[in-house]
Amino acid sequence: MSLRIVVCVKYVPDATGDRHFAEDLTVDRDDVDGLLSELDEYAVEQALQIKEAADDAEITVLTVGPEDANDALRKALSMGADKAVHVEDDDLHGTDALGTSLVLAKAIEKTGYDLVVCGMASTDGTMGVLPALLAERLNVPQVTQLSEVSVDGGKVTGRRDGDTASEQLEAALPAVVSVTDQSGEARYPSFKGIMAAKKKPVESLDLEDLEIEADEVGLEGAWTKVEDAAERPARTAGTIVKDEGEGGKQLAEFLAGQKFI
Amino acid sequence: MAEVLVYVDHVDGAVRKPTLELLTLARRIGEPVAVHLGPHADEAAKVLAEHGAVKVLAADAPEFAEYLVAPKVDALQAAYDAVSPAAVLLPSSAEGKEIGARLAVRIGSGIITDAVDLEAGAEGPVATQSVFAASYTTKSRITKGTPVITVKPNSAAPEAAPAAGTVEQLAVTVADSSKGTKIVSRTPRESTGRPELTEAAIVVSGGRGVNGAENFPVIEALADSLGAAVGASRAAVDAGWYPHTNQVGQTGKSVSPQLYIAAGISGAIQHRAGMQTSKTIVAINKDEEAPIFELVDYGVVGDLFDVVPALTDEVKTRKG
Ligand SMILES: Cc1cc2nc3c(=O)[nH]c(=O)nc-3n(C[C@H](O)[C@H](O)[C@H](O)COP(=O)(O)OP(=O)(O)OC[C@H]3O[C@@H](n4cnc5c(N)ncnc54)[C@H](O)[C@@H]3O)c2cc1C
Ligand SMILES: Cc1cc2nc3c(=O)[nH]c(=O)nc-3n(C[C@H](O)[C@H](O)[C@H](O)COP(=O)(O)OP(=O)(O)OC[C@H]3O[C@@H](n4cnc5c(N)ncnc54)[C@H](O)[C@@H]3O)c2cc1C
């Protein structure tokens, strides 16, 4: 039987652009280019490797996001995923982590899965909680923060490098996995991959398809509320000196003045 | 006064500093009740009591070490049921966030992660977050359920506040569904004897400019002269010059020390994401155009192999 892999990918504002908040204190998406969260490329890559090692597997990439989030799906499809699911609905605007996990969990169940693969964190919200939230909602094992992962004989194994120890983990499928950027460089889409992606199916779902009420998600339904967002004041220009033999001494002088020495 | 649950991060009963910071913050919104999972609760209780824990709920079960995260969620939920707290605070470690997230689903609450400050508000605790690589500061609160908030290390100075700290055993039943992810083996990390990166008051980091593992002792020597932790950029880590556990940045550790010294690091946005909230920032870089200089309080344009050893000598001399 085919191994059904769902990869969750997020469409995020480009971190090298000028990211800011809109008037309703949600992320302003109109003013800055979006792209597939770079950390989710690692998730797609590991899914592709798991598929290559399996007899028979199929990869669905899943996103919850606005119309433009389609770009993130196309990128993942051009890397080699087989098909895509896009959950899109005006009522999703401003959804928080609890809400996003609800929508993702319902979409994953509807799609059918043996393995869910996520990135370690998005590059915008950077919470790093979605995989755990999904495991809880789907009631399956969480095998998260892996720098090495493989699937064999209905089991997923992986290495989790933590603060105080490195752990070898094992769980039976179905399971939710998240992978770090230590798991291995993501491949670039080939020209062939980019052409093929154009013909791959993208299914579009809305809240009604997932039997979610509008007031369970979005700004209205959010479990959290942002009350204020202020741009950090620019740092006042520091002192910069050229080292002409005295740079180390001058720096020591500065550190002593600040009571660090 | 309302009770606030504080999840204790410890290694065999040795309480880590971020937990003491949590206790300090918890006292702003209620009476801290610490939840200690694993061995040596009695040892931990002494330190927890000194920092304001009115009570320590303790549970030890082999499942905490045998399976990933979920058994600890069962235990924290038992504590939640026992106390009906006004809020639940956890450290913003990978595990702290995951435990908090799963608890939030179970109790129907929102979650805020990576808070850098916390204060009481008219409608519940208000958390400050530093977002988009620290270019914005937001204030948020939780509108449904009992606030679950994870707090970054170095967000508050731990304050002594003697309290009873009475240890009570917490009855925990680990559900079968929480035994899904087996921890097959564990290799503890070797201690370097230097301060923990996220807790250190001073961090000295090296980047691609260090140009080889064999040169990292130059960075280490400066760190040791200052009693600092050693950090590294991803470029240095990816090249294999320094372990990933020392990486500072978006996908490494996020640090917020009193003093951050970057040597041979350009200052890419992903690096900034992990160090921009440092109080004082110093850079040594031979390229005067390097973006890191936009952040610094003090910068030296020069070769790190000249500047860093000279600085190390000077520090040693001054410290006598
Ligand atoms: C700056 C900022 C701060 C925020 N703070 C909070 C907060 O404190 N509390 C809160 O409840 N919400 C918060 N949010 C909203 C929250 O980030 C999003 O609702 C969200 O999608 C879940 O969190 P994350 O993006 O941080 O995901 P993470 O948990 O960091 O993401 C991990 C993985 O989950 C998957 N994933 C995440 N989102 C999606 C998606 N939309 N579609 C498909 N896959 C996805 C990806 O595989 C990703 O790699 C914040 C958002 C921003 C931009
Ligand atoms: C998804 C994602 C996540 C990432 N996460 C992280 C992260 O967590 N942490 C991180 O650091 N990066 C991260 N990066 C990588 C980041 O984009 C940069 O590539 C990286 O920070 C560069 O490291 P560097 O500054 O050491 O190297 P470079 O950018 O190559 O800079 C080296 C600097 O050293 C200077 N130099 C060279 N020789 C000397 C000398 N002898 N004396 C003085 N100066 C010298 C040069 O002038 C230069 O400015 C991430 C990237 C992505 C895409």
XYZ file of N, CA and C in Angstrom, chain A residues 92-229:
414
model
N -10.208 33.300 7.143
C -8.986 32.828 7.818
C -8.052 33.971 8.211
N -8.297 35.154 7.707
C -7.423 36.294 7.974
C -7.225 36.508 9.486
N -5.988 36.451 9.930
C -5.690 36.713 11.342
C -5.744 35.490 12.240
N -5.776 34.313 11.660
C -5.842 33.074 12.452
C -4.554 32.883 13.266
N -4.693 32.449 14.507
C -3.507 32.221 15.340
C -3.082 30.744 15.305
N -2.155 30.387 16.152
C -1.579 29.035 16.093
C -2.622 27.952 16.379
N -3.467 28.181 17.400
C -4.498 27.182 17.717
C -5.437 27.004 16.524
N -5.844 28.113 15.931
C -6.749 28.073 14.785
C -6.099 27.408 13.569
N -4.851 27.780 13.303
C -4.144 27.199 12.165
C -4.030 25.677 12.334
N -3.768 25.251 13.557
C -3.611 23.811 13.778
C -4.941 23.085 13.588
N -6.036 23.749 13.919
C -7.361 23.160 13.710
C -7.607 22.949 12.216
N -7.318 23.984 11.439
C -7.559 23.915 9.993
C -6.644 22.866 9.353
N -5.361 22.902 9.725
C -4.416 21.927 9.154
C -4.841 20.498 9.511
N -5.246 20.294 10.765
C -5.607 18.938 11.193
C -6.803 18.412 10.399
N -7.795 19.258 10.215
C -8.975 18.831 9.443
C -8.604 18.541 7.987
N -7.760 19.389 7.419
C -7.359 19.199 6.018
C -6.518 17.927 5.870
N -5.688 17.648 6.856
C -4.843 16.443 6.816
C -5.731 15.198 6.899
N -6.712 15.245 7.772
C -7.629 14.095 7.902
C -8.426 13.892 6.624
N -8.830 14.966 6.030
C -9.626 14.872 4.790
C -8.778 14.292 3.655
N -7.504 14.709 3.621
C -6.611 14.246 2.551
C -6.238 12.778 2.753
N -6.150 12.363 3.998
C -5.686 11.006 4.304
C -4.167 11.019 4.413
N -3.603 10.322 5.424
C -2.157 10.423 5.633
C -1.638 9.241 6.434
N -0.364 8.948 6.237
C 0.368 8.043 7.121
C 1.446 8.823 7.870
N 1.939 9.872 7.214
C 3.031 10.657 7.781
C 2.808 12.126 7.453
N 2.927 12.972 8.468
C 2.874 14.419 8.247
C 4.284 14.953 8.489
N 4.806 15.753 7.554
C 6.139 16.336 7.737
C 6.017 17.856 7.768
N 6.602 18.466 8.797
C 6.592 19.927 8.955
C 8.020 20.447 9.048
N 8.151 21.754 8.903
C 9.414 22.412 9.197
C 9.540 22.571 10.706
N 10.712 22.977 11.195
C 10.924 23.127 12.639
C 10.209 24.366 13.174
N 10.037 25.363 12.319
C 9.366 26.614 12.694
C 9.157 27.404 11.414
N 8.183 28.291 11.420
C 8.029 29.160 10.263
C 9.080 30.262 10.381
N 9.336 30.975 9.285
C 10.319 32.065 9.394
C 9.638 33.399 9.732
N 8.302 33.393 9.885
C 7.682 34.648 10.339
C 7.188 34.553 11.793
N 6.255 33.666 12.073
C 5.774 33.522 13.455
C 6.822 32.881 14.351
N 7.607 31.985 13.792
C 8.733 31.289 14.457
C 8.360 30.637 15.788
N 7.085 30.237 15.917
C 6.666 29.666 17.198
C 7.222 28.256 17.415
N 7.271 27.466 16.343
C 7.762 26.092 16.470
C 6.824 25.182 17.242
N 5.534 25.474 17.191
C 4.563 24.698 17.964
C 3.585 23.906 17.103
N 3.488 24.270 15.817
C 2.465 23.646 14.979
C 2.556 22.114 14.956
N 3.751 21.552 14.805
C 3.833 20.086 14.763
C 3.285 19.430 16.042
N 3.599 19.993 17.199
C 3.088 19.445 18.464
C 1.576 19.612 18.540
N 1.086 20.774 18.103
C -0.362 21.010 18.099
C -1.065 19.987 17.203
N -0.450 19.704 16.058
C -1.055 18.736 15.123
C -1.083 17.338 15.729
N 0.018 16.947 16.353
C 0.080 15.613 16.966
C -1.018 15.478 18.017
N -1.211 16.529 18.791
C -2.236 16.511 19.834
C -3.627 16.402 19.217
N -3.874 17.200 18.192
C -5.204 17.193 17.574
C -5.475 15.886 16.825
N -4.454 15.359 16.161
C -4.653 14.130 15.380
C -4.543 12.890 16.256
N -4.066 13.083 17.489
C -3.854 11.979 18.433
C -2.912 10.911 17.871
N -1.800 11.384 17.339
C -0.757 10.471 16.839
C 0.577 10.907 17.441
N 1.610 10.046 17.389
C 2.909 10.421 17.978
C 3.520 11.652 17.314
N 4.252 12.429 18.127
C 5.020 13.550 17.584
C 6.495 13.163 17.599
N 7.119 13.274 16.462
C 8.546 12.947 16.365
C 9.192 14.208 15.795
N 9.573 15.111 16.696
C 9.844 16.476 16.243
C 11.287 16.923 16.410
N 11.628 18.000 15.700
C 12.955 18.629 15.764
C 14.043 17.635 15.376
N 13.814 16.951 14.272
C 14.758 15.910 13.871
C 15.832 16.459 12.949
N 17.072 16.075 13.208
C 18.132 16.445 12.281
C 18.450 15.264 11.365
N 17.758 14.145 11.616
C 17.956 12.960 10.774
C 16.665 12.157 10.866
N 16.129 11.716 9.740
C 14.851 11.005 9.790
C 14.811 9.905 8.726
N 14.176 8.760 9.086
C 13.919 7.750 8.058
C 12.664 6.966 8.400
N 12.063 6.391 7.369
C 10.839 5.625 7.543
C 11.070 4.235 6.974
N 10.738 3.233 7.783
C 10.935 1.860 7.323
C 9.983 0.935 8.079
N 9.343 0.043 7.351
C 8.490 -0.961 7.988
C 7.421 -0.368 8.889
N 6.776 0.680 8.447
C 5.684 1.266 9.223
C 6.132 2.036 10.443
N 7.467 2.321 10.511
C 8.014 3.045 11.666
C 8.816 4.245 11.198
N 8.746 5.312 11.978
C 9.608 6.456 11.693
C 10.642 6.548 12.811
N 11.891 6.747 12.427
C 12.947 6.924 13.422
C 13.694 8.218 13.109
N 14.283 8.789 14.134
C 15.002 10.032 13.889
C 15.840 10.451 15.069
N 16.696 11.443 14.831
C 17.564 11.943 15.891
C 17.168 13.376 16.243
N 16.950 13.605 17.516
C 16.588 14.930 18.012
C 17.756 15.457 18.830
N 18.372 16.521 18.349
C 19.518 17.101 19.047
C 19.038 18.215 19.962
N 18.992 17.933 21.235
C 18.498 18.930 22.192
C 19.629 19.648 22.896
N 19.240 20.481 23.850
C 20.179 21.284 24.625
C 21.151 20.448 25.430
N 20.598 19.427 26.107
C 21.425 18.693 27.050
C 21.777 17.302 26.557
N 21.055 16.833 25.510
C 21.331 15.489 25.009
C 20.844 15.338 23.575
N 21.372 14.316 22.935
C 20.914 13.965 21.599
C 20.134 12.657 21.739
N 18.902 12.634 21.248
C 18.037 11.479 21.460
C 17.684 10.776 20.159
N 17.636 9.473 20.235
C 17.191 8.668 19.102
C 15.725 8.315 19.362
N 14.843 8.676 18.431
C 13.406 8.507 18.638
C 12.826 7.474 17.674
N 11.711 6.893 18.103
C 11.049 5.900 17.253
C 9.545 5.918 17.496
N 8.765 5.865 16.434
C 7.308 5.820 16.584
C 6.690 5.050 15.424
N 5.531 4.467 15.687
C 4.800 3.782 14.627
C 3.983 4.804 13.844
N 3.785 4.564 12.564
C 2.933 5.428 11.754
C 1.473 5.132 12.088
N 0.570 6.072 11.923
C 0.771 7.449 11.474
C 1.417 8.321 12.555
N 2.161 9.344 12.083
C 2.877 10.217 13.009
C 3.100 11.587 12.380
N 3.395 12.558 13.262
C 3.766 13.902 12.806
C 5.251 14.110 13.076
N 5.964 14.525 12.037
C 7.405 14.731 12.134
C 7.711 16.206 11.874
N 8.717 16.767 12.550
C 9.252 18.043 12.071
C 10.764 17.916 11.940
N 11.303 18.589 10.923
C 12.744 18.455 10.653
C 13.429 19.814 10.725
N 14.675 19.803 11.179
C 15.447 21.045 11.307
C 16.256 21.298 10.029
N 16.913 22.431 10.021
C 17.750 22.764 8.864
C 19.086 22.018 8.905
N 19.248 21.151 9.914
C 20.440 20.290 9.941
C 20.164 18.969 9.216
N 18.940 18.795 8.735
C 18.554 17.497 8.167
C 19.105 17.272 6.766
N 19.615 18.299 6.143
C 20.200 18.119 4.809
C 19.698 19.185 3.849
N 20.620 19.734 3.056
C 20.294 20.782 2.087
C 19.086 20.403 1.232
N 18.226 21.359 0.967
C 17.089 21.125 0.073
C 17.530 21.262 -1.375
N 16.973 20.414 -2.232
C 17.336 20.459 -3.655
C 16.711 21.672 -4.348
N 17.343 22.091 -5.441
C 16.753 23.139 -6.270
C 15.816 22.496 -7.271
N 14.708 23.144 -7.589
C 13.841 22.605 -8.633
C 14.600 22.608 -9.967
N 14.468 21.533 -10.729
C 15.077 21.500 -12.065
C 14.115 22.163 -13.049
N 14.604 22.463 -14.224
C 13.723 23.035 -15.245
C 12.566 22.085 -15.518
N 12.918 20.800 -15.601
C 11.895 19.776 -15.829
C 10.856 19.782 -14.698
N 11.357 19.921 -13.497
C 10.476 19.957 -12.320
C 9.521 21.147 -12.365
N 10.054 22.268 -12.796
C 9.234 23.487 -12.862
C 8.137 23.320 -13.910
N 8.507 22.726 -15.057
C 7.505 22.507 -16.127
C 6.454 21.503 -15.648
N 6.909 20.429 -15.023
C 5.983 19.375 -14.573
C 5.012 19.919 -13.519
N 5.520 20.828 -12.673
C 4.694 21.356 -11.579
C 3.434 22.041 -12.094
N 3.566 22.653 -13.280
C 2.423 23.380 -13.841
C 1.236 22.468 -14.093
N 1.514 21.178 -14.305
C 0.424 20.247 -14.639
C -0.065 19.468 -13.419
N 0.586 19.655 -12.284
C 0.185 18.880 -11.100
C -1.079 19.466 -10.471
N -1.937 18.602 -9.928
C -3.209 19.084 -9.396
C -3.075 19.843 -8.074
N -3.800 20.984 -7.986
C -3.887 21.733 -6.737
C -5.362 21.795 -6.352
N -5.684 21.152 -5.249
C -7.069 21.145 -4.789
C -7.286 22.332 -3.859
N -8.386 23.037 -4.048
C -8.667 24.181 -3.196
C -9.813 23.858 -2.236
N -9.588 24.123 -0.951
C -10.616 23.850 0.051
C -10.938 25.134 0.810
N -12.195 25.272 1.225
C -12.515 26.391 2.108
C -13.039 25.857 3.446
N -13.410 26.764 4.330
C -13.811 26.355 5.682
C -15.014 25.420 5.655
N -15.936 25.677 4.717
C -17.127 24.840 4.631
C -16.748 23.396 4.291
N -15.804 23.254 3.360
C -15.348 21.904 2.984
C -14.792 21.153 4.198
N -14.233 21.911 5.145
C -13.598 21.278 6.308
C -14.523 21.263 7.526
N -15.735 21.717 7.319
C -16.725 21.769 8.403
C -16.208 22.539 9.618
N -15.624 23.706 9.307
C -15.172 24.606 10.376
C -16.018 25.873 10.279
N -16.518 26.316 11.434
C -17.303 27.545 11.455
C -16.369 28.751 11.378
N -16.829 29.806 10.719
C -16.002 31.010 10.550
C -15.541 31.572 11.905
N -16.377 31.462 12.943
C -15.993 32.085 14.216
C -15.035 31.220 15.049
N -14.632 30.059 14.499
C -13.607 29.258 15.185
C -12.194 29.700 14.784
N -12.102 30.509 13.729
C -10.786 30.927 13.221
C -10.783 32.433 12.949
N -9.740 32.911 12.293
C -9.665 34.331 11.947
C -9.414 35.193 13.175
N -9.440 36.501 12.969
C -9.208 37.426 14.077
C -10.255 37.263 15.166
N -11.517 37.098 14.725
C -12.643 36.949 15.651
C -12.470 35.743 16.561
N -12.095 34.623 15.934
C -12.050 33.370 16.677
C -10.734 33.126 17.399
N -9.775 34.047 17.225
C -8.433 33.789 17.756
C -8.431 33.667 19.284
N -7.569 32.808 19.774
C -7.398 32.585 21.212
C -6.446 33.636 21.803
N -5.782 34.369 20.887
C -4.827 35.397 21.315
C -5.152 36.708 20.599
N -4.748 37.811 21.203
C -4.993 39.108 20.577
C -3.745 39.976 20.693
N -3.324 40.507 19.548
C -2.202 41.442 19.568
C -2.786 42.821 19.858
N -2.320 43.462 20.921
C -2.889 44.756 21.301
C -2.047 45.921 20.825
N -0.776 45.638 20.579
C 0.094 46.732 20.176
C 1.296 46.159 19.427
N 1.695 46.826 18.360
C 2.908 46.436 17.642
C 3.677 47.700 17.300
